[in-house]
Tab-separated table of C-alpha atoms in Angstrom:
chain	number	residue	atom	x	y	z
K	749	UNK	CA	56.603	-20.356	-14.963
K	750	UNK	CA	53.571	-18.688	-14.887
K	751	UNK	CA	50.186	-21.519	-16.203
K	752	UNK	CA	49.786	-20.665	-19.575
K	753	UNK	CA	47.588	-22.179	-22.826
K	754	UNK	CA	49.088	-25.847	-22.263
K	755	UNK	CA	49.403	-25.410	-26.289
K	756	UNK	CA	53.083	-23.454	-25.761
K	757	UNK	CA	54.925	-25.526	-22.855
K	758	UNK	CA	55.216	-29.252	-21.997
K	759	UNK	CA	52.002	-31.338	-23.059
K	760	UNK	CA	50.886	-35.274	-21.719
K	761	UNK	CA	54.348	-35.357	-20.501
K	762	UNK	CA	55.813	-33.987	-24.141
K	763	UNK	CA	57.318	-30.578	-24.818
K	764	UNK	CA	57.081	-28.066	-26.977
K	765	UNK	CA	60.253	-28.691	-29.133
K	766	UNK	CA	58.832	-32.104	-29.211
K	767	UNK	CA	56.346	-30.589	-32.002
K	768	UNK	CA	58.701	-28.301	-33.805
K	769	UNK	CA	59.715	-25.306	-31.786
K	770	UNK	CA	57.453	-22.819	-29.934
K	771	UNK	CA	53.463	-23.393	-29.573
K	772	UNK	CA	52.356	-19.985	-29.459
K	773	UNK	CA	48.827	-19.154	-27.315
K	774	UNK	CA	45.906	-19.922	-29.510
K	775	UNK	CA	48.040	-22.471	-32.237
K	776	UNK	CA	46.783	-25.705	-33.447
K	777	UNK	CA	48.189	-28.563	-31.149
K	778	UNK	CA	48.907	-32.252	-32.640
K	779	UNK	CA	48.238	-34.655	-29.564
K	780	UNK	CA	51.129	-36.956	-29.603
K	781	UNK	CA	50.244	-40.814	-30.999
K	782	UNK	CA	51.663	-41.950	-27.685
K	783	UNK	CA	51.845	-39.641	-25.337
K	784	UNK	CA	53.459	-39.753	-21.833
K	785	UNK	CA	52.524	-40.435	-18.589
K	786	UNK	CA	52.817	-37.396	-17.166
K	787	UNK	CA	54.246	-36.836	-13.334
K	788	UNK	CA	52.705	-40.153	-11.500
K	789	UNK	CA	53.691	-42.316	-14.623
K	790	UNK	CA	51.489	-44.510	-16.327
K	791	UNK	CA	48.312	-46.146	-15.282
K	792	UNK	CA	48.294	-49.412	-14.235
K	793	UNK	CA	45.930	-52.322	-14.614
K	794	UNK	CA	42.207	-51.627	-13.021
K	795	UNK	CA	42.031	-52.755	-9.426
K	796	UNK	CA	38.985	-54.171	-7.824
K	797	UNK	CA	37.500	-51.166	-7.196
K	798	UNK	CA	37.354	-50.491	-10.809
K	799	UNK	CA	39.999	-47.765	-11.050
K	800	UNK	CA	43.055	-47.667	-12.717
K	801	UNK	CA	46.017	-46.032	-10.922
K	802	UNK	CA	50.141	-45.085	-10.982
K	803	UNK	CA	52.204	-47.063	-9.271
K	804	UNK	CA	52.114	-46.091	-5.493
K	805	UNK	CA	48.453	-45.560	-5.121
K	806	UNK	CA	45.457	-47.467	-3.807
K	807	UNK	CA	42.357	-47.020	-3.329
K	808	UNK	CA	39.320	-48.017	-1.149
K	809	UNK	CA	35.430	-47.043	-1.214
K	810	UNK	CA	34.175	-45.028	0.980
K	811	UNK	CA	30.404	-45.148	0.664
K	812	UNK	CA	27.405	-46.181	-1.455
K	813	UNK	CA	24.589	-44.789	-2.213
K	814	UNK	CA	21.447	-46.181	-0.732
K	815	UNK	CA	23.583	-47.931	1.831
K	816	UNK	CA	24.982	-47.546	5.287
K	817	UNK	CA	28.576	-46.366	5.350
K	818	UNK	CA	31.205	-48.836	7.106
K	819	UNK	CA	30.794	-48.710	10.596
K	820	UNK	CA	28.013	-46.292	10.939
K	821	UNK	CA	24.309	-46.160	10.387
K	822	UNK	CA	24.473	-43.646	8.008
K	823	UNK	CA	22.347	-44.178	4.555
K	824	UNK	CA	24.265	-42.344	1.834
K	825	UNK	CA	22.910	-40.043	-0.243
K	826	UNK	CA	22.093	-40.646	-3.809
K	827	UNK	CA	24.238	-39.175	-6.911
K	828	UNK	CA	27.287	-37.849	-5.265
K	829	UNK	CA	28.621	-34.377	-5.916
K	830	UNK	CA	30.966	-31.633	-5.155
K	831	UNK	CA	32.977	-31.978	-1.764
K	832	UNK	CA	35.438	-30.691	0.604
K	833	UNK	CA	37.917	-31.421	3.469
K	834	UNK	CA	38.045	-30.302	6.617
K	835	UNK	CA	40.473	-30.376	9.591
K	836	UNK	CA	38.999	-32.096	12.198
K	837	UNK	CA	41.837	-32.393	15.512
K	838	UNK	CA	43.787	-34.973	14.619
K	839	UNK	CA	41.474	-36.101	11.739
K	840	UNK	CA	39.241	-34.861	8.704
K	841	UNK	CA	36.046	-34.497	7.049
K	842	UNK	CA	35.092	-34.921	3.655
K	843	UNK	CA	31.258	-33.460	2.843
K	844	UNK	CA	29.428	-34.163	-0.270
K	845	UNK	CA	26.346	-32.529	-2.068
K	846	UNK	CA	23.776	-34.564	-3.607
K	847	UNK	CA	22.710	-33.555	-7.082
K	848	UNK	CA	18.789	-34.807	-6.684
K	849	UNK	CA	15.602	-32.854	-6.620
K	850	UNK	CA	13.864	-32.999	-4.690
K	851	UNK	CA	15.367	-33.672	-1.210
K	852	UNK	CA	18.891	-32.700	-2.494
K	853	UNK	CA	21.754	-31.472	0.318
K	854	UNK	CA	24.752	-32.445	1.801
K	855	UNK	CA	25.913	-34.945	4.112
K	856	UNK	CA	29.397	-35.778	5.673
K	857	UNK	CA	32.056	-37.992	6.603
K	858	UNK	CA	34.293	-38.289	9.641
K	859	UNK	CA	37.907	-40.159	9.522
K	860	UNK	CA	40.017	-40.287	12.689
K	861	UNK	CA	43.604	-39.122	12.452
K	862	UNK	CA	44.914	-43.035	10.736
K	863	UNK	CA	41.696	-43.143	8.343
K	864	UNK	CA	39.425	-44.978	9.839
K	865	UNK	CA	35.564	-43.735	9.508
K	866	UNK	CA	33.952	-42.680	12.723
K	867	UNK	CA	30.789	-41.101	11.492
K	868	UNK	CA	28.526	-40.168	9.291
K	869	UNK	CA	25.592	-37.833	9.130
K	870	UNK	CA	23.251	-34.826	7.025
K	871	UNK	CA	24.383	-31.403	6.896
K	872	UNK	CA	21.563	-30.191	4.408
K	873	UNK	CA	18.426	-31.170	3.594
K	874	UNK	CA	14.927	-30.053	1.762
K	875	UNK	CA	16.967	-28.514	-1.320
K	876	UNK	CA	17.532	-28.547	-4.467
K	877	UNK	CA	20.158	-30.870	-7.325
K	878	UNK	CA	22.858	-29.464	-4.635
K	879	UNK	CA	25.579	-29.716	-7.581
K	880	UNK	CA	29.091	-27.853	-6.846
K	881	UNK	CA	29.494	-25.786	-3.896
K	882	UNK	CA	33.370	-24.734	-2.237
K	883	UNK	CA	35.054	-24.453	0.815
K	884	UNK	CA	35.006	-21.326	3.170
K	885	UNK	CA	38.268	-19.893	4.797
K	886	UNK	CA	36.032	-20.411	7.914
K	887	UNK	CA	35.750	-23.821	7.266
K	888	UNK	CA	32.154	-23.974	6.258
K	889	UNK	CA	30.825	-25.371	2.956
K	890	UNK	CA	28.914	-23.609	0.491
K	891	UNK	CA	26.263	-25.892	-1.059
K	892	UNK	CA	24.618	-25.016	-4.999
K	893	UNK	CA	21.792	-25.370	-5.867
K	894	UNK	CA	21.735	-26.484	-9.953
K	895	UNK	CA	18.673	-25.597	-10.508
K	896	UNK	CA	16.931	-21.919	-12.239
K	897	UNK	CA	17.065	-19.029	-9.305
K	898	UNK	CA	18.640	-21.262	-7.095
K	899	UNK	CA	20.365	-20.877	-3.871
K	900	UNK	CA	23.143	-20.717	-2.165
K	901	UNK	CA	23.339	-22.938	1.089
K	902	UNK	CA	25.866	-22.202	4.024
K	903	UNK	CA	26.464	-25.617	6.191
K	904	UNK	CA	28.491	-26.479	8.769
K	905	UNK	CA	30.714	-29.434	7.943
K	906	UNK	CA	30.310	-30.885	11.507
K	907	UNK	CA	26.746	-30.843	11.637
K	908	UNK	CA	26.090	-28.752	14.693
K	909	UNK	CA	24.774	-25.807	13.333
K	910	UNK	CA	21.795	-25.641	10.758
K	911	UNK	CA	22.261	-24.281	7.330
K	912	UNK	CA	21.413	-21.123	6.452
K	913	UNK	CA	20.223	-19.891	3.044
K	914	UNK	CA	22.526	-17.168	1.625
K	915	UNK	CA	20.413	-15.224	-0.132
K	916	UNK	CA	22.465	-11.939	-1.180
K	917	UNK	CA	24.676	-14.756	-3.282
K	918	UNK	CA	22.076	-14.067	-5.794
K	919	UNK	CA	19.320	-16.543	-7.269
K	920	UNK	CA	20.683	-18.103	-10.605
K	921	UNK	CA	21.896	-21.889	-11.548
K	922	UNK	CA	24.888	-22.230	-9.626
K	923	UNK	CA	27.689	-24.853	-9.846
K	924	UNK	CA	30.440	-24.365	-8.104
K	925	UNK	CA	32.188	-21.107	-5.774
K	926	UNK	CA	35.682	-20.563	-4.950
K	927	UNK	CA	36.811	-18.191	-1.738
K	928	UNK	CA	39.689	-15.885	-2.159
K	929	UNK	CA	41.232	-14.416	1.217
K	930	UNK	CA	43.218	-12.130	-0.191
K	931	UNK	CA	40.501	-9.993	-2.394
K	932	UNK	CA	37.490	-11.043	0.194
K	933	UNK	CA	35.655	-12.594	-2.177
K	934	UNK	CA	33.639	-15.625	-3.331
K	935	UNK	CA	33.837	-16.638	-7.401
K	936	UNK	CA	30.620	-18.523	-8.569
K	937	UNK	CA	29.837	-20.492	-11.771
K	938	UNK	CA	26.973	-20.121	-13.468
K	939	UNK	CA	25.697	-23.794	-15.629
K	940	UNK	CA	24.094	-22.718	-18.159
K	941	UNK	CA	24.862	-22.557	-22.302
K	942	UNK	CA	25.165	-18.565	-21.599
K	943	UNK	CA	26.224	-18.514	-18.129
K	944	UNK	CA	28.626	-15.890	-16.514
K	945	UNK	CA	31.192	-15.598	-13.596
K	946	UNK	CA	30.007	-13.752	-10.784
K	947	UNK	CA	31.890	-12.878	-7.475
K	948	UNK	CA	30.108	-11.838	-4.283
K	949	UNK	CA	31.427	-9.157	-1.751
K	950	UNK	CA	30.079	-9.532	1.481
K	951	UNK	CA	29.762	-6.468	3.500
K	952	UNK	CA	31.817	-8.468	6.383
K	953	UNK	CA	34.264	-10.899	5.412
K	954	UNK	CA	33.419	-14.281	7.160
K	955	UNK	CA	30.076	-13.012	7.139
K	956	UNK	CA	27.753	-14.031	3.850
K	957	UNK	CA	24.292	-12.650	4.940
K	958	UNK	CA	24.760	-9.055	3.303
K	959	UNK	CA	26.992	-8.615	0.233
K	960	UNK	CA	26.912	-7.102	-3.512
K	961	UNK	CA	26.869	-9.729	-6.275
K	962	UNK	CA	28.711	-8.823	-9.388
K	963	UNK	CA	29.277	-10.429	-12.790
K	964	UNK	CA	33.049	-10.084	-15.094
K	965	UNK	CA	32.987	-8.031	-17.757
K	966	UNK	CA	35.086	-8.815	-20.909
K	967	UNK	CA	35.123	-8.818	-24.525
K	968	UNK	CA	34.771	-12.080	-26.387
K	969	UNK	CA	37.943	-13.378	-27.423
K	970	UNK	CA	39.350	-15.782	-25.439
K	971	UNK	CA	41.951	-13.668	-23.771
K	972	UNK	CA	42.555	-10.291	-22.373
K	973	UNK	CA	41.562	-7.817	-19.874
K	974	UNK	CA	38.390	-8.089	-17.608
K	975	UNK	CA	36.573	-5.617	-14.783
K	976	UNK	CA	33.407	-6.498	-12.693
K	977	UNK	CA	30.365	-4.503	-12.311
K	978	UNK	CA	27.438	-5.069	-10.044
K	979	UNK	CA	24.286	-6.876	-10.555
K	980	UNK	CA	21.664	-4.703	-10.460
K	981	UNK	CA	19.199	-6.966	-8.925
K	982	UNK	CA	20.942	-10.448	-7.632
K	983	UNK	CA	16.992	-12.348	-7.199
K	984	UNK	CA	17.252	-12.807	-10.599
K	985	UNK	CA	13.406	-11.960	-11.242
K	986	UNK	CA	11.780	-10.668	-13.495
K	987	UNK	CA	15.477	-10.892	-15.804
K	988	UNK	CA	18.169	-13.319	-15.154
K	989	UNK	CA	21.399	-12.179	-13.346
K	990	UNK	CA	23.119	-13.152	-16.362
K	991	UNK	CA	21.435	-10.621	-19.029
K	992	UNK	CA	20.798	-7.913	-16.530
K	993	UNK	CA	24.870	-6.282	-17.460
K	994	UNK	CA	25.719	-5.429	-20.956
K	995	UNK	CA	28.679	-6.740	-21.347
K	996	UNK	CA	29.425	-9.093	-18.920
K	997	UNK	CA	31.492	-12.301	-20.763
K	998	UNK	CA	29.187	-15.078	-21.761
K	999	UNK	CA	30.301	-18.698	-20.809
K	1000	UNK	CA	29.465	-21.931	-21.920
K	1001	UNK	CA	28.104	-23.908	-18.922
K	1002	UNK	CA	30.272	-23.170	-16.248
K	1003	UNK	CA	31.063	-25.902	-13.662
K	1004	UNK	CA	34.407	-26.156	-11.064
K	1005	UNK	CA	36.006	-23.225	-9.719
K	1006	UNK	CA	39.167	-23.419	-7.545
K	1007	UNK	CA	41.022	-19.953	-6.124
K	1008	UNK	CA	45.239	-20.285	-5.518
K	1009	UNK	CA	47.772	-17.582	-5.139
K	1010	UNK	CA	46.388	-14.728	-7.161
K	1011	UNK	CA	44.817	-17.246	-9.710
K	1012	UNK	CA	41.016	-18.402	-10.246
K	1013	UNK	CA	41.010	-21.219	-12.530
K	1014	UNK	CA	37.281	-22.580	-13.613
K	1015	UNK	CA	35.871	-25.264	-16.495
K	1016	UNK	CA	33.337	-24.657	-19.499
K	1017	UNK	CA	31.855	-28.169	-19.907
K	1018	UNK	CA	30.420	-26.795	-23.524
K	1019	UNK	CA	33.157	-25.644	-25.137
K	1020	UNK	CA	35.416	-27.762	-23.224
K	1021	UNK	CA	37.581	-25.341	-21.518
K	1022	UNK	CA	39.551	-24.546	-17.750
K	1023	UNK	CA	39.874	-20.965	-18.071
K	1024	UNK	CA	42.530	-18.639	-15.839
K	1025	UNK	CA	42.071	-15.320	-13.981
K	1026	UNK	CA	45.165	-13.690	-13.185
K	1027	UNK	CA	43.555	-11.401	-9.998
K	1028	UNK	CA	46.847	-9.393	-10.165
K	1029	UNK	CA	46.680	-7.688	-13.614
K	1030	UNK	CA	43.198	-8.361	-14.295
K	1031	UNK	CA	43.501	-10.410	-16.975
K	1032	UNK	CA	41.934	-13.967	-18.403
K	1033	UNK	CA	42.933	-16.448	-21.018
K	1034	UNK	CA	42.868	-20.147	-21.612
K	1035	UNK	CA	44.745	-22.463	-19.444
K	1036	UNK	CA	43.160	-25.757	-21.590
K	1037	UNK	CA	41.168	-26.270	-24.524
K	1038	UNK	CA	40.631	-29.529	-26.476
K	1039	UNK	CA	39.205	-27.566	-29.810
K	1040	UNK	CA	42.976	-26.814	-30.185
K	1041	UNK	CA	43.613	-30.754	-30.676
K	1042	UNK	CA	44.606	-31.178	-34.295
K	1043	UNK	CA	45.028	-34.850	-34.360
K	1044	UNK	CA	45.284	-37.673	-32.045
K	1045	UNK	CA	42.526	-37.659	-28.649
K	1046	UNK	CA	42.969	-35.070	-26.719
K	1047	UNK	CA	43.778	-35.499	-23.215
K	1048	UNK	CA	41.074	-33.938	-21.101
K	1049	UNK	CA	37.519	-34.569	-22.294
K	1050	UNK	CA	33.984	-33.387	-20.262
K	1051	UNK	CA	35.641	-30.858	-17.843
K	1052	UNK	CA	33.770	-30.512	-14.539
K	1053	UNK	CA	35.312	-30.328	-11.224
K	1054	UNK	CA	38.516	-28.821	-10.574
K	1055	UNK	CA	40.680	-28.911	-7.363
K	1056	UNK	CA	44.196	-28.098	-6.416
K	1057	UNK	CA	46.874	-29.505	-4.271
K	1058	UNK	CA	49.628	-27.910	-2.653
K	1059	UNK	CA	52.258	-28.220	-4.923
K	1060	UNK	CA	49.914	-26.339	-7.783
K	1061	UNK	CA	48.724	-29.150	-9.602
K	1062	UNK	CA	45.282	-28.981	-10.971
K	1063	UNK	CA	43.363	-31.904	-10.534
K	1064	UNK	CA	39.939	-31.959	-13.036
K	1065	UNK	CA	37.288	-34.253	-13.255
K	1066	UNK	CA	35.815	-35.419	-16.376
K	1067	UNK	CA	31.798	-35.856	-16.728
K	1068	UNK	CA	32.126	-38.751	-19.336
K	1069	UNK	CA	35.218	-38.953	-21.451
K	1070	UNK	CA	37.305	-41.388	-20.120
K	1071	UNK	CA	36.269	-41.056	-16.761
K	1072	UNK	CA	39.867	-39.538	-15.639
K	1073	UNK	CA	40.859	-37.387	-12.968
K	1074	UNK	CA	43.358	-35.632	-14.897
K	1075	UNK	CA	46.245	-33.971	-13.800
K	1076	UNK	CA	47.903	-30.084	-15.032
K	1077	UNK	CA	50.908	-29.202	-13.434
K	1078	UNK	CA	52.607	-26.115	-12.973
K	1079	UNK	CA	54.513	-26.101	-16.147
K	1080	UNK	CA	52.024	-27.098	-18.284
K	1081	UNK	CA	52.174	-30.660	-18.533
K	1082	UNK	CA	48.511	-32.718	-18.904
K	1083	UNK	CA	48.175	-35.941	-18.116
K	1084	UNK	CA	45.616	-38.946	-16.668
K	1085	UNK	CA	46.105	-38.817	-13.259
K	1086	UNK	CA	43.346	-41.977	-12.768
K	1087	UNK	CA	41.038	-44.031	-14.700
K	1088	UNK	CA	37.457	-45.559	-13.808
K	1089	UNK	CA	36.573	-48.349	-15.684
K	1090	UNK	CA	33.108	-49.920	-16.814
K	1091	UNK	CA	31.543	-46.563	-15.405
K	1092	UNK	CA	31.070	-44.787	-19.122
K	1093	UNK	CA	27.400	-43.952	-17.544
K	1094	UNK	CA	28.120	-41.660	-15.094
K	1095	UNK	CA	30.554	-38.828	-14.177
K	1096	UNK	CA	33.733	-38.322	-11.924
K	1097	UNK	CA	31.896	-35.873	-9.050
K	1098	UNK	CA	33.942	-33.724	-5.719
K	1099	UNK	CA	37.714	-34.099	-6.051
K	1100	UNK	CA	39.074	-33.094	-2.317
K	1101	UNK	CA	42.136	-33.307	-0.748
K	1102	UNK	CA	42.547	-34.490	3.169
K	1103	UNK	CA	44.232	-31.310	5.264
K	1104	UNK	CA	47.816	-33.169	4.858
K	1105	UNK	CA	47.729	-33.978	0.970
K	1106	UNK	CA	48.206	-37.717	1.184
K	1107	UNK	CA	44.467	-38.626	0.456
K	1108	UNK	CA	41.843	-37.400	-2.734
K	1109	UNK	CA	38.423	-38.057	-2.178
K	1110	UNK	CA	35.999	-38.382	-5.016
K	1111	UNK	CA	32.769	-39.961	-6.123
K	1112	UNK	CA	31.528	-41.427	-9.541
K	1113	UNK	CA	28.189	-39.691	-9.462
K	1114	UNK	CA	25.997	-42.880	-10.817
K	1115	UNK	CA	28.655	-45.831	-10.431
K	1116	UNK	CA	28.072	-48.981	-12.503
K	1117	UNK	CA	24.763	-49.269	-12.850
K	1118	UNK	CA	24.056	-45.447	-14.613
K	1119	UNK	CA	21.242	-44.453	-12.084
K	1120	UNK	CA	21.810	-41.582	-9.033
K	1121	UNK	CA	21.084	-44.270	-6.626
K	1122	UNK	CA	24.211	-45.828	-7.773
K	1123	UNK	CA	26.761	-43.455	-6.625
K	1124	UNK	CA	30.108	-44.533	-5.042
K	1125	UNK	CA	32.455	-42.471	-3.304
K	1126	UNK	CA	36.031	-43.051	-3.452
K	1127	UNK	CA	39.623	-42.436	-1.391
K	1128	UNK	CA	42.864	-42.520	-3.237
K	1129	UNK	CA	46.447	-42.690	-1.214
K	1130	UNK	CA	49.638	-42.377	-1.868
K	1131	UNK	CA	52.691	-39.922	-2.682
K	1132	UNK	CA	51.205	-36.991	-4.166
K	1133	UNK	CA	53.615	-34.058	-4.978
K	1134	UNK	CA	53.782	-31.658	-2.344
């Protein structure tokens, strides 16, 4: 079935007969008192990394911030954000923004093909609270700058060739993008209390340096049909990129963004949302939204990140809440897919699968101890649905 408003299909593992018959888009939804686990199953006990997983899974640390990572002499970059995989031969990389200013960027990490670290080393420097970012289909990573007319970076996840500033991506306080092959087009998030969704064209595909910038354009309900029209001037100065189109759809702080077949699905941290494009008829609605929680908690609290594996499940991050990685599947069903204990100061930061599937990468942005120098990044393994 086609992702819908969780609200009508199976919920935390429940379904909709389970409440009394059909939940039709946009109804009031009773959380269940004890609802169910969801695809993994339920969460065991914390380990000794602090996390809290199904049965199968385990997980080890990666890095720390402010220290070298294992078996390198790499020094980790403070507060942890947005990240990617990369094949890499018969291994991967997994690169990581840091959300600091100044002295911001993006570093990486090197596994060989059984998981073993080989290296570690910068792949940005000298910018800006480098928040979200994505992945390129020419395996480069595009780095955000969080911060008012910021930039777009362009890095190469193997460190060989500098970064380059993508200017034409237009200046404004980005968060995360999204690449989508088939339309030849990047999707970028805008965080701010009246931010928009913007997509950029470039003139070349593969090619970022020249490009037209332009922002969706929708009424404000929370569903229905959307166009895009171009940003008259993507710097951003003297008027924002966000005010310069009457009517493009306003957004309440707009953070991950993931592209899959057809589909761009991206999270509202105010309003507490993961909205869905449907790129084929042009149309948007909601595909999660806690305000729709009648009673009971609701199961996905502080959206942020948002990834995707290959068997459709979403996997989004929670900034606070209940520090979860939480899981929406294909047919609607919501659940916790992990757990980070005694880390209610910080946020769940860069959800990435390795190339085959088997491994998530993530980092809790400010660990235990609540600061950015106490970042921790994390891999999870085991049998994820394929």
């Amino acid at each position: 079935m086609e992702r819908r408003a969780f609200l009508r299909a199976a919920v935390i593992g429940g379904s909709a007969a389970a409440f009394g018959g059909t939940l039709w888009r946009g109804a009031a939804y009773a959380a269940p008192a004890q609802p169910g686990a969801g695809p993994y199953g339920s969460l065991g006990a914390a380990d000794a990394n602090g996390i809290r997983l199904p049965a199968g899974f385990t997980s080890r640390v990666i890095a720390r911030s402010g220290r070298t990572v294992a078996g390198t002499s790499y020094t980790w970059h403070n507060a942890p954000d947005g990240g990617a995989c990369y094949a890499d031969g018969t291994g991967w990389i997994y690169v990581s923004n840091s959300e600091i200013n100044p002295s911001g960027g993006a570093s990486a990490v090197r596994f060989s093909s059984n998981g073993t670290i080989t290296s570690a080393y910068r792949i940005l420097s000298n910018t800006r609270t480098n928040c979200a970012g994505g992945k390129t289909p020419w395996n480069t990573w595009l780095s955000c700058e969080e911060v008012d007319r910021g930039y777009v970076y362009e890095t190469d996840p193997w460190g060989v060739t500098a970064a380059v500033r993508r200017d034409a991506m237009g200046r404004f306080k980005h968060e995360a993008a999204a690449a989508d092959p088939v339309r030849r087009v990047i999707y970028l998030t805008e965080d701010e209390s009246n931010g928009r969704l913007y997509r950029f064209v470039p003139t070349t595909w593969g090619d970022l340096s020249a490009g037209t910038l332009q922002v969706l354009v929708a009424g404000t309900a929370t569903s229905g049909s959307f166009t895009w029209t171009t940003v008259p001037d993507p710097d951003g100065s003297p008027t924002s990129t966000r005010t310069q189109v009457s009517g493009s759809k306003s957004f309440n702080g707009g953070e991950g963004c993931h592209y899959a077949d057809d589909k761009v699905w991206f999270t509202t941290k105010g309003d507490n949302r993961v909205w869905q494009l449907n790129l084929t008829s042009n149309t948007y609605e909601l595909a999660y939204d806690d305000s729709l929680v009648t009673s009971g908690t609701a199961p996905l609290t502080g959206v942020d990140n948002i990834t995707g594996s290959s068997s459709g499940d979403l996997f989004v991050a929670e900034d606070g809440g209940s520090m979860d990685i939480c899981v929406i599947t294909p047919d609607d069903v919501i659940a916790p897919f992990l757990r980070i204990d005694g880390q209610s100061g910080s946020e769940i930061t860069g959800p990435a699968f390795s190339p085959d599937g088997t491994r998530l990468y993530f980092s809790s942005q400010r660990g235990t101890s609540g600061s950015s120098s106490g970042g921790i990044t994390y891999e999870v393994t085991g049998p994820f649905r394929q």
